[in-house]
Amino acid sequence: MVSKLNTIITGTGAALPSQTITNLDLEKMVDTSDEWIVSRTGIRERRKLEDGLSSVDLSEKASREALRRAALEPSDIDLIIVATVTPDHPTPSSSCLLQARLQAFRAAAMDISAGCTGFIYALAVAHQFICSGIYCHVLVVGVEVLTRITDWEDRNTCILFGDGAGAVVVQATGEERGILNFSLKADGRGADLLIVPAGGSAMPASFETVQNRMHSIKMNGNEIFKFAVRVVEETLSELMERGKIKADALDFLFLHQANLRIIEHIRKRLKLPPSKVPVSIDRFGNMSSATIPIAIHEEILAGHLKEGSLVAMVAFGAGLTWGGLLMKW
Ligand code: UT7
């Protein structure tokens, strides 16, 4: 009998720029303070990609590590999915550029734009290709260079974001583990709550759009905060109900790192110890779709995340989008 196919992660990698921006650095740029930033967000520093490098540079580094750890060659990859809101170019896709860098010429390639939920969306799409038997090996990357679309004069947003890339190799397995269930949601009525207004077909780049700072992130932080708390709770309930598990069965809950207050609220609500809900926002800020794969990679390196671990991931962001995934590692 042919057993049902499932999706497991067999290799992880991460890439972080070396340059750090501390809260003290930001105090010199806008009217803010280390005390305000730490107490309202939990962020102490974030990474900024060096001039001259791009998100594909970060993606390549993270991907090579993930491939090495999965003991695969680039030529083994059937599909590359890059989740990002900061591609190198509007077109071609970053996944095509990455395919060429890696010389993964057998691989199909596509980008996914789902804001900070991008990695969850990309993993769910990879899972479909694996379960259908169409592809065996998929490279999924979450990468952002948000410092390139940050308005460094807007204290509401410039304190929040950082750059980084996380990559995972997913493979087909016939074993009784892998992705147990997932949930993808969107509500386009909230599109204006988190938006880069210019640079697309609605508002092409012009002298005015640059002068009016329309190429950087505009965000209604309060509304996103309320939305985030609601949808993270809803998504987790859905995942656990469908997986027939209680929160205390989770070994890890990887939450999108947008605000330490959101993370702590959820953690306490589920009565989970800090060791099960990794925090990186203090060191890296909000790296959108790169946040969760980097946190996963860190727990693998630390030897905490192992085969058999029960893992939930939940993210939310621009779109609006949100979603989660439950898997047995
Ligand atoms: O990745 C997904 C998308 N992003 C998010 O999930 C972000 C979700 N939102 C948040 O994390 C929070 O809303 C923020 C951290 C962005 C803001 O925190 P808040 O507690 O919601 O602050 P606020 O926007 O209500 O602002 C409170 C005050 C305001 O002053 P007044 O009007 O009360 O005088 C702001 O002008 O804090 C002021 N403020 C600042 N003060 C010092 C805003 N930014 C700063 C700053 N430094 N950087």
Tab-separated table of C-alpha atoms and ligand atoms in Angstrom:
chain	number	residue	atom	x	y	z
A	1	MET	CA	0.000	0.000	0.000
A	2	VAL	CA	1.358	3.474	-0.871
A	3	SER	CA	1.322	5.591	2.295
A	4	LYS	CA	-0.100	9.109	2.227
A	5	LEU	CA	2.499	11.779	1.515
A	6	ASN	CA	3.264	14.477	4.051
A	7	THR	CA	5.681	17.411	4.233
A	8	ILE	CA	8.653	17.606	6.578
A	9	ILE	CA	11.356	20.232	6.981
A	10	THR	CA	14.771	18.628	6.549
A	11	GLY	CA	17.080	21.629	6.448
A	12	THR	CA	17.058	25.189	7.745
A	13	GLY	CA	19.281	28.209	7.246
A	14	ALA	CA	19.419	31.886	8.090
A	15	ALA	CA	21.280	35.011	7.025
A	16	LEU	CA	21.490	38.220	9.000
A	17	PRO	CA	23.360	41.373	8.045
A	18	SER	CA	26.239	42.263	10.363
A	19	GLN	CA	25.316	45.934	10.740
A	20	THR	CA	23.215	46.682	13.826
A	21	ILE	CA	21.010	49.715	14.531
A	22	THR	CA	20.453	50.198	18.254
A	23	ASN	CA	17.731	52.222	19.932
A	24	LEU	CA	20.425	54.743	20.864
A	25	ASP	CA	21.229	55.140	17.155
A	26	LEU	CA	17.531	55.867	16.530
A	27	GLU	CA	17.444	58.438	19.335
A	28	LYS	CA	19.840	60.467	17.172
A	29	MET	CA	17.561	60.231	14.138
A	30	VAL	CA	13.996	60.784	15.423
A	31	ASP	CA	12.247	61.999	18.581
A	32	THR	CA	12.237	58.689	20.464
A	33	SER	CA	13.926	56.952	23.380
A	34	ASP	CA	15.327	53.551	24.213
A	35	GLU	CA	12.875	53.414	27.127
A	36	TRP	CA	9.838	54.040	24.849
A	37	ILE	CA	10.932	51.531	22.220
A	38	VAL	CA	11.748	48.760	24.710
A	39	SER	CA	8.603	49.228	26.793
A	40	ARG	CA	6.201	49.553	23.812
A	41	THR	CA	7.764	46.962	21.466
A	42	GLY	CA	10.489	44.905	23.218
A	43	ILE	CA	12.978	45.828	20.474
A	44	ARG	CA	16.552	46.705	21.497
A	45	GLU	CA	18.285	46.481	18.140
A	46	ARG	CA	17.707	45.401	14.552
A	47	ARG	CA	19.906	44.474	11.579
A	48	LYS	CA	20.404	46.578	8.451
A	49	LEU	CA	21.711	45.216	5.175
A	50	GLU	CA	24.881	46.856	3.874
A	51	ASP	CA	24.523	49.146	0.835
A	52	GLY	CA	25.199	47.297	-2.395
A	53	LEU	CA	23.654	44.019	-1.187
A	54	SER	CA	20.060	42.939	-1.808
A	55	SER	CA	17.476	40.493	-0.544
A	56	VAL	CA	18.647	37.864	-3.035
A	57	ASP	CA	22.109	37.998	-1.425
A	58	LEU	CA	20.556	37.200	1.945
A	59	SER	CA	18.308	34.540	0.397
A	60	GLU	CA	21.235	32.798	-1.270
A	61	LYS	CA	23.185	32.567	1.972
A	62	ALA	CA	20.221	31.202	3.962
A	63	SER	CA	19.310	28.780	1.149
A	64	ARG	CA	22.815	27.339	0.812
A	65	GLU	CA	22.837	26.591	4.534
A	66	ALA	CA	19.375	24.972	4.381
A	67	LEU	CA	20.450	22.829	1.404
A	68	ARG	CA	23.645	21.779	3.156
A	69	ARG	CA	21.752	20.787	6.283
A	70	ALA	CA	19.233	18.839	4.192
A	71	ALA	CA	22.178	17.117	2.421
A	72	LEU	CA	20.778	18.157	-0.965
A	73	GLU	CA	22.280	19.748	-4.050
A	74	PRO	CA	20.614	22.741	-5.753
A	75	SER	CA	19.906	20.420	-8.682
A	76	ASP	CA	17.668	18.313	-6.399
A	77	ILE	CA	15.223	21.210	-5.893
A	78	ASP	CA	11.945	21.022	-7.842
A	79	LEU	CA	10.469	24.367	-6.800
A	80	ILE	CA	11.687	27.576	-5.157
A	81	ILE	CA	9.196	29.805	-3.359
A	82	VAL	CA	10.345	33.164	-2.012
A	83	ALA	CA	8.026	35.003	0.366
A	84	THR	CA	8.892	38.687	0.428
A	85	VAL	CA	7.548	42.223	0.198
A	86	THR	CA	11.029	43.518	-0.628
A	87	PRO	CA	12.055	41.689	-3.804
A	88	ASP	CA	15.143	42.867	-5.672
A	89	HIS	CA	12.931	44.158	-8.514
A	90	PRO	CA	9.211	44.465	-9.298
A	91	THR	CA	10.002	41.947	-12.023
A	92	PRO	CA	11.568	39.412	-12.505
A	93	SER	CA	10.795	37.530	-9.319
A	94	SER	CA	13.403	37.088	-6.610
A	95	SER	CA	12.865	33.329	-6.824
A	96	CYS	CA	14.137	33.369	-10.439
A	97	LEU	CA	17.185	35.375	-9.412
A	98	LEU	CA	17.799	32.950	-6.557
A	99	GLN	CA	17.391	29.967	-8.896
A	100	ALA	CA	20.149	31.368	-11.120
A	101	ARG	CA	22.444	32.092	-8.149
A	102	LEU	CA	22.045	28.573	-6.831
A	103	GLN	CA	22.155	27.052	-10.317
A	104	ALA	CA	19.031	25.126	-9.354
A	105	PHE	CA	17.987	24.931	-12.986
A	106	ARG	CA	15.491	22.080	-12.541
A	107	ALA	CA	13.412	24.210	-10.192
A	108	ALA	CA	10.272	26.149	-11.030
A	109	ALA	CA	10.288	29.503	-9.239
A	110	MET	CA	7.712	31.891	-7.838
A	111	ASP	CA	7.400	34.703	-5.297
A	112	ILE	CA	4.582	35.067	-2.797
A	113	SER	CA	3.501	38.436	-1.448
A	114	ALA	CA	1.491	37.957	1.726
A	115	GLY	CA	3.104	40.501	4.037
A	116	CYS	CA	4.393	39.120	7.305
A	117	THR	CA	2.317	35.949	6.749
A	118	GLY	CA	4.360	35.194	3.624
A	119	PHE	CA	6.348	32.307	5.074
A	120	ILE	CA	3.202	30.508	6.286
A	121	TYR	CA	1.539	30.999	2.885
A	122	ALA	CA	4.663	29.751	1.096
A	123	LEU	CA	4.969	26.677	3.304
A	124	ALA	CA	1.294	25.839	2.755
A	125	VAL	CA	1.747	26.140	-1.026
A	126	ALA	CA	4.863	23.934	-0.928
A	127	HIS	CA	2.868	21.405	1.106
A	128	GLN	CA	0.255	21.172	-1.683
A	129	PHE	CA	2.883	20.353	-4.314
A	130	ILE	CA	4.418	17.745	-2.008
A	131	CYS	CA	1.129	16.085	-0.992
A	132	SER	CA	-0.039	15.893	-4.592
A	133	GLY	CA	3.149	14.013	-5.462
A	134	ILE	CA	4.115	16.605	-8.090
A	135	TYR	CA	7.325	17.716	-6.366
A	136	CYS	CA	9.624	16.044	-3.819
A	137	HIS	CA	11.947	18.865	-2.754
A	138	VAL	CA	10.893	22.495	-2.318
A	139	LEU	CA	13.038	25.391	-1.101
A	140	VAL	CA	10.997	27.961	0.833
A	141	VAL	CA	12.567	31.313	1.724
A	142	GLY	CA	11.258	34.182	3.851
A	143	VAL	CA	13.370	37.271	3.243
A	144	GLU	CA	13.034	40.988	3.859
A	145	VAL	CA	15.145	44.093	3.535
A	146	LEU	CA	12.602	46.318	5.227
A	147	THR	CA	15.180	49.002	6.001
A	148	ARG	CA	15.022	49.880	2.282
A	149	ILE	CA	11.302	50.728	2.497
A	150	THR	CA	11.454	52.392	5.911
A	151	ASP	CA	10.841	56.117	6.345
A	152	TRP	CA	13.698	57.082	8.642
A	153	GLU	CA	11.866	60.282	9.603
A	154	ASP	CA	8.709	58.469	10.800
A	155	ARG	CA	9.165	57.488	14.446
A	156	ASN	CA	5.963	55.430	14.347
A	157	THR	CA	7.527	52.883	12.007
A	158	CYS	CA	11.305	53.310	11.700
A	159	ILE	CA	11.933	51.791	15.121
A	160	LEU	CA	10.227	48.527	14.222
A	161	PHE	CA	11.783	46.889	11.210
A	162	GLY	CA	14.908	44.902	10.397
A	163	ASP	CA	16.470	42.791	7.652
A	164	GLY	CA	17.101	39.053	7.429
A	165	ALA	CA	16.419	35.812	5.596
A	166	GLY	CA	15.373	32.347	6.697
A	167	ALA	CA	15.173	29.297	4.437
A	168	VAL	CA	13.826	25.780	4.797
A	169	VAL	CA	14.015	22.725	2.579
A	170	VAL	CA	10.796	20.728	2.639
A	171	GLN	CA	10.541	17.161	1.455
A	172	ALA	CA	7.982	14.450	0.968
A	173	THR	CA	7.733	11.735	3.584
A	174	GLY	CA	5.571	8.685	4.057
A	175	GLU	CA	6.162	8.821	7.828
A	176	GLU	CA	3.454	9.706	10.350
A	177	ARG	CA	4.745	13.240	10.871
A	178	GLY	CA	4.913	16.562	9.057
A	179	ILE	CA	2.261	19.227	8.520
A	180	LEU	CA	-0.904	18.316	10.444
A	181	ASN	CA	-3.065	21.226	9.342
A	182	PHE	CA	-2.883	24.876	8.341
A	183	SER	CA	-5.077	27.941	8.030
A	184	LEU	CA	-4.641	30.821	5.555
A	185	LYS	CA	-6.815	33.933	5.843
A	186	ALA	CA	-7.053	37.392	4.278
A	187	ASP	CA	-9.200	40.501	4.532
A	188	GLY	CA	-8.416	43.051	1.833
A	189	ARG	CA	-10.686	45.610	3.469
A	190	GLY	CA	-7.750	46.346	5.773
A	191	ALA	CA	-5.298	46.968	2.925
A	192	ASP	CA	-4.716	50.609	3.869
A	193	LEU	CA	-3.693	49.780	7.439
A	194	LEU	CA	-0.223	48.714	6.333
A	195	ILE	CA	0.816	49.875	2.902
A	196	VAL	CA	3.629	51.149	0.704
A	197	PRO	CA	1.518	53.534	-1.392
A	198	ALA	CA	3.774	54.209	-4.392
A	199	GLY	CA	5.877	52.265	-6.843
A	200	GLY	CA	3.123	50.083	-8.302
A	201	SER	CA	0.608	50.670	-11.099
A	202	ALA	CA	-1.746	52.640	-8.839
A	203	MET	CA	0.873	55.266	-8.056
A	204	PRO	CA	3.934	54.925	-10.289
A	205	ALA	CA	7.192	56.443	-9.126
A	206	SER	CA	7.456	60.153	-9.842
A	207	PHE	CA	9.269	63.142	-8.442
A	208	GLU	CA	6.212	63.839	-6.248
A	209	THR	CA	5.948	60.300	-4.861
A	210	VAL	CA	9.583	60.436	-3.802
A	211	GLN	CA	9.272	63.954	-2.397
A	212	ASN	CA	6.143	62.944	-0.436
A	213	ARG	CA	7.853	59.815	0.940
A	214	MET	CA	5.254	57.512	-0.588
A	215	HIS	CA	7.691	54.659	-1.255
A	216	SER	CA	7.992	53.659	2.385
A	217	ILE	CA	5.787	51.796	4.864
A	218	LYS	CA	2.749	53.621	6.257
A	219	MET	CA	1.099	51.841	9.157
A	220	ASN	CA	-1.798	52.301	11.540
A	221	GLY	CA	-0.059	50.615	14.471
A	222	ASN	CA	-2.999	50.646	16.900
A	223	GLU	CA	-5.404	48.978	14.488
A	224	ILE	CA	-2.839	46.370	13.438
A	225	PHE	CA	-2.122	45.641	17.102
A	226	LYS	CA	-5.811	44.943	17.881
A	227	PHE	CA	-6.218	42.890	14.698
A	228	ALA	CA	-3.076	40.875	15.544
A	229	VAL	CA	-4.185	39.879	19.035
A	230	ARG	CA	-7.607	38.799	17.729
A	231	VAL	CA	-6.431	36.758	14.752
A	232	VAL	CA	-3.519	35.047	16.527
A	233	GLU	CA	-5.935	33.769	19.183
A	234	GLU	CA	-8.500	32.706	16.564
A	235	THR	CA	-5.908	30.958	14.397
A	236	LEU	CA	-4.393	29.053	17.302
A	237	SER	CA	-7.825	27.890	18.457
A	238	GLU	CA	-8.617	26.693	14.932
A	239	LEU	CA	-5.304	24.838	14.548
A	240	MET	CA	-5.553	23.156	17.936
A	241	GLU	CA	-9.207	22.239	17.540
A	242	ARG	CA	-8.602	20.664	14.137
A	243	GLY	CA	-5.443	18.940	15.431
A	244	LYS	CA	-7.376	17.798	18.549
A	245	ILE	CA	-4.659	19.061	20.861
A	246	LYS	CA	-4.485	21.352	23.877
A	247	ALA	CA	-1.972	24.188	24.165
A	248	ASP	CA	0.104	22.390	26.792
A	249	ALA	CA	0.888	19.659	24.221
A	250	LEU	CA	2.826	22.183	22.109
A	251	ASP	CA	6.617	21.978	22.279
A	252	PHE	CA	7.016	25.229	20.334
A	253	LEU	CA	4.877	28.164	19.323
A	254	PHE	CA	6.616	30.329	16.715
A	255	LEU	CA	4.792	33.659	16.607
A	256	HIS	CA	5.422	36.454	14.167
A	257	GLN	CA	7.653	38.929	15.988
A	258	ALA	CA	5.913	42.286	15.635
A	259	ASN	CA	5.614	43.362	19.259
A	260	LEU	CA	6.761	41.676	22.489
A	261	ARG	CA	3.494	42.721	24.133
A	262	ILE	CA	1.513	40.662	21.611
A	263	ILE	CA	3.830	37.653	22.068
A	264	GLU	CA	3.663	37.813	25.866
A	265	HIS	CA	-0.102	38.263	25.866
A	266	ILE	CA	-0.574	35.111	23.795
A	267	ARG	CA	2.020	33.119	25.725
A	268	LYS	CA	0.413	33.922	29.081
A	269	ARG	CA	-3.053	33.267	27.741
A	270	LEU	CA	-1.981	29.757	26.670
A	271	LYS	CA	-0.007	29.307	29.914
A	272	LEU	CA	3.130	28.326	27.987
A	273	PRO	CA	6.623	28.723	29.509
A	274	PRO	CA	8.970	31.245	27.782
A	275	SER	CA	11.150	28.375	26.501
A	276	LYS	CA	8.301	27.224	24.214
A	277	VAL	CA	7.639	30.629	22.655
A	278	PRO	CA	10.931	31.855	21.158
A	279	VAL	CA	11.568	35.606	21.147
A	280	SER	CA	13.938	37.293	18.720
A	281	ILE	CA	12.293	40.688	18.375
A	282	ASP	CA	14.643	42.168	20.998
A	283	ARG	CA	17.649	41.385	18.749
A	284	PHE	CA	16.226	41.589	15.231
A	285	GLY	CA	13.038	43.695	15.320
A	286	ASN	CA	10.234	42.823	12.919
A	287	MET	CA	11.635	41.073	9.829
A	288	SER	CA	8.224	40.275	8.336
A	289	SER	CA	8.268	36.922	6.486
A	290	ALA	CA	11.853	36.162	7.598
A	291	THR	CA	10.981	36.175	11.279
A	292	ILE	CA	9.568	32.675	11.740
A	293	PRO	CA	12.096	30.701	9.624
A	294	ILE	CA	14.978	32.447	11.404
A	295	ALA	CA	13.482	31.613	14.820
A	296	ILE	CA	13.035	27.984	13.745
A	297	HIS	CA	16.641	27.814	12.574
A	298	GLU	CA	17.858	29.198	15.903
A	299	GLU	CA	15.978	26.515	17.832
A	300	ILE	CA	17.413	23.816	15.551
A	301	LEU	CA	20.940	25.125	16.117
A	302	ALA	CA	20.342	25.212	19.868
A	303	GLY	CA	19.308	21.545	19.700
A	304	HIS	CA	15.878	22.258	21.201
A	305	LEU	CA	13.700	21.545	18.158
A	306	LYS	CA	13.897	17.835	17.343
A	307	GLU	CA	12.113	15.111	15.436
A	308	GLY	CA	8.735	14.525	17.076
A	309	SER	CA	8.380	18.070	18.488
A	310	LEU	CA	4.856	19.459	18.136
A	311	VAL	CA	5.159	22.905	16.581
A	312	ALA	CA	2.669	25.691	15.845
A	313	MET	CA	3.462	28.796	13.780
A	314	VAL	CA	1.209	31.847	13.495
A	315	ALA	CA	1.740	35.105	11.600
A	316	PHE	CA	-0.224	38.200	10.572
A	317	GLY	CA	0.470	41.263	8.496
A	318	ALA	CA	-0.166	43.450	5.491
A	319	GLY	CA	-3.042	42.573	3.220
A	320	LEU	CA	-4.441	42.025	5.711
A	321	THR	CA	-3.320	38.417	5.860
A	322	TRP	CA	-2.950	35.934	8.671
A	323	GLY	CA	-2.487	32.233	9.085
A	324	GLY	CA	-0.905	29.378	10.945
A	325	LEU	CA	0.368	25.876	10.648
A	326	LEU	CA	0.629	22.913	12.988
A	327	MET	CA	3.283	20.293	12.414
A	328	LYS	CA	4.925	17.326	14.030
A	329	TRP	CA	8.635	17.841	13.378
B	1	UT7	O1	4.284	42.920	11.288
B	1	UT7	C1	2.927	43.219	11.278
B	1	UT7	C2	2.632	44.623	11.312
B	1	UT7	N1	2.991	45.430	12.431
B	1	UT7	C3	2.540	45.284	13.687
B	1	UT7	O2	2.025	44.285	14.068
B	1	UT7	C4	2.650	46.447	14.620
B	1	UT7	C5	1.507	46.462	15.606
B	1	UT7	N2	1.487	47.677	16.382
B	1	UT7	C6	2.359	47.955	17.356
B	1	UT7	O3	3.249	47.191	17.622
B	1	UT7	C7	2.161	49.232	18.138
B	1	UT7	O4	0.937	49.805	17.778
B	1	UT7	C8	3.303	50.269	17.925
B	1	UT7	C9	4.580	49.755	18.596
B	1	UT7	C10	3.545	50.496	16.462
B	1	UT7	C11	2.928	51.583	18.590
B	1	UT7	O5	2.684	51.375	19.963
B	1	UT7	P1	1.361	51.965	20.621
B	1	UT7	O6	1.411	51.605	22.044
B	1	UT7	O7	0.197	51.484	19.816
B	1	UT7	O8	1.602	53.523	20.479
B	1	UT7	P2	0.693	54.617	19.755
B	1	UT7	O9	0.815	54.491	18.277
B	1	UT7	O10	-0.676	54.576	20.350
B	1	UT7	O11	1.396	55.942	20.209
B	1	UT7	C12	1.385	56.362	21.583
B	1	UT7	C13	2.187	57.648	21.668
B	1	UT7	C14	1.787	58.677	20.635
B	1	UT7	O12	1.928	59.963	21.234
B	1	UT7	P3	0.634	60.765	21.759
B	1	UT7	O13	-0.236	60.936	20.527
B	1	UT7	O14	0.020	59.895	22.784
B	1	UT7	O15	1.219	62.033	22.261
B	1	UT7	C15	2.824	58.533	19.570
B	1	UT7	O16	3.039	59.717	18.851
B	1	UT7	O17	3.566	57.353	21.442
B	1	UT7	C16	4.051	58.211	20.395
B	1	UT7	N3	5.065	57.502	19.654
B	1	UT7	C17	6.352	57.493	20.012
B	1	UT7	N4	7.009	58.057	21.046
B	1	UT7	C18	8.324	57.841	21.128
B	1	UT7	C19	4.913	56.755	18.537
B	1	UT7	N5	6.091	56.261	18.161
B	1	UT7	C20	7.002	56.705	19.050
B	1	UT7	C21	8.395	56.513	19.197
B	1	UT7	N6	8.996	57.099	20.247
B	1	UT7	N7	9.115	55.779	18.335
